[in-house]
Amino acid sequence: MRSAADFEASSPQKRVYSTDGTTFGILTGGSRRCQMEGCLGRSFAVRWQDGQLTYPCSKGLIDHSSGSLQVGRQF
């Protein structure tokens, strides 16, 4: 796993914070239609500090106090 300082220094892109706000990932620029039936949101590709790639839905993202996004709620 990369250190937070190394990850932060190499990643000037927009951040997405975890539900508890302690860790963050970087938007990779990729997106796709949400796979949940009936959802009209977009799923954005987020690369986390541990290297994991996830696709949180735009309908579950909220504004973070830093101006970034945060995973806010689950459906």
Short mmCIF file of C-alpha atoms in Angstrom, two decimals:
data_model
loop_
_atom_site.label_atom_id
_atom_site.label_comp_id
_atom_site.label_asym_id
_atom_site.label_seq_id
_atom_site.Cartn_x
_atom_site.Cartn_y
_atom_site.Cartn_z
CA MET A 1 0.00 0.00 0.00
CA ARG A 2 1.27 3.47 -0.88
CA SER A 3 1.79 5.96 1.90
CA ALA A 4 -0.78 8.74 2.11
CA ALA A 5 1.93 11.37 1.50
CA ASP A 6 3.19 9.65 -1.68
CA PHE A 7 -0.34 9.08 -2.93
CA GLU A 8 -1.35 12.68 -2.24
CA ALA A 9 1.76 14.17 -3.87
CA SER A 10 1.34 12.14 -7.05
CA SER A 11 -2.41 12.74 -7.39
CA PRO A 12 -3.54 16.30 -8.16
CA GLN A 13 -6.90 15.06 -9.50
CA LYS A 14 -10.23 15.39 -7.72
CA ARG A 15 -10.59 13.29 -4.57
CA VAL A 16 -13.36 11.08 -3.27
CA TYR A 17 -13.33 10.52 0.50
CA SER A 18 -14.49 7.33 2.19
CA THR A 19 -17.73 7.22 4.18
CA ASP A 20 -15.91 8.01 7.43
CA GLY A 21 -13.74 10.66 5.72
CA THR A 22 -10.41 9.20 6.86
CA THR A 23 -9.10 7.94 3.50
CA PHE A 24 -9.47 9.16 -0.03
CA GLY A 25 -9.26 7.93 -3.58
CA ILE A 26 -8.71 9.69 -6.88
CA LEU A 27 -11.20 9.94 -9.74
CA THR A 28 -9.55 8.25 -12.73
CA GLY A 29 -11.78 9.92 -15.30
CA GLY A 30 -13.68 6.76 -16.20
CA SER A 31 -17.40 6.38 -15.68
CA ARG A 32 -20.27 4.18 -16.70
CA ARG A 33 -24.00 3.97 -16.20
CA CYS A 34 -24.91 2.70 -12.74
CA GLN A 35 -25.58 -1.05 -12.78
CA MET A 36 -28.32 -0.92 -10.15
CA GLU A 37 -31.71 -1.58 -11.72
CA GLY A 38 -33.72 1.62 -12.12
CA CYS A 39 -30.87 3.94 -11.08
CA LEU A 40 -30.21 6.87 -13.40
CA GLY A 41 -26.85 7.78 -11.82
CA ARG A 42 -23.31 7.40 -13.14
CA SER A 43 -20.68 5.18 -11.54
CA PHE A 44 -17.28 6.89 -11.38
CA ALA A 45 -14.00 4.98 -11.31
CA VAL A 46 -12.07 5.73 -8.10
CA ARG A 47 -8.54 4.44 -7.37
CA TRP A 48 -7.92 4.15 -3.61
CA GLN A 49 -4.61 4.35 -1.73
CA ASP A 50 -4.40 0.57 -1.48
CA GLY A 51 -4.70 0.25 -5.28
CA GLN A 52 -8.29 -0.98 -5.27
CA LEU A 53 -10.58 0.34 -8.03
CA THR A 54 -14.24 0.90 -7.15
CA TYR A 55 -17.22 2.47 -8.91
CA PRO A 56 -19.36 4.47 -6.46
CA CYS A 57 -22.62 5.78 -7.90
CA SER A 58 -23.15 9.53 -8.23
CA LYS A 59 -26.44 9.16 -6.36
CA GLY A 60 -24.50 8.06 -3.27
CA LEU A 61 -21.86 10.80 -3.35
CA ILE A 62 -22.17 13.97 -1.27
CA ASP A 63 -20.09 17.15 -1.01
CA HIS A 64 -17.12 16.96 1.36
CA SER A 65 -16.09 19.98 3.44
CA SER A 66 -12.90 20.31 1.35
CA GLY A 67 -14.88 20.80 -1.86
CA SER A 68 -14.30 17.23 -2.99
CA LEU A 69 -16.77 14.36 -2.98
CA GLN A 70 -17.50 11.80 -0.25
CA VAL A 71 -19.22 8.43 -0.28
CA GLY A 72 -22.25 9.43 1.74
CA ARG A 73 -24.93 6.83 1.82
CA GLN A 74 -25.73 3.32 0.72
CA PHE A 75 -28.87 2.14 -1.02
#
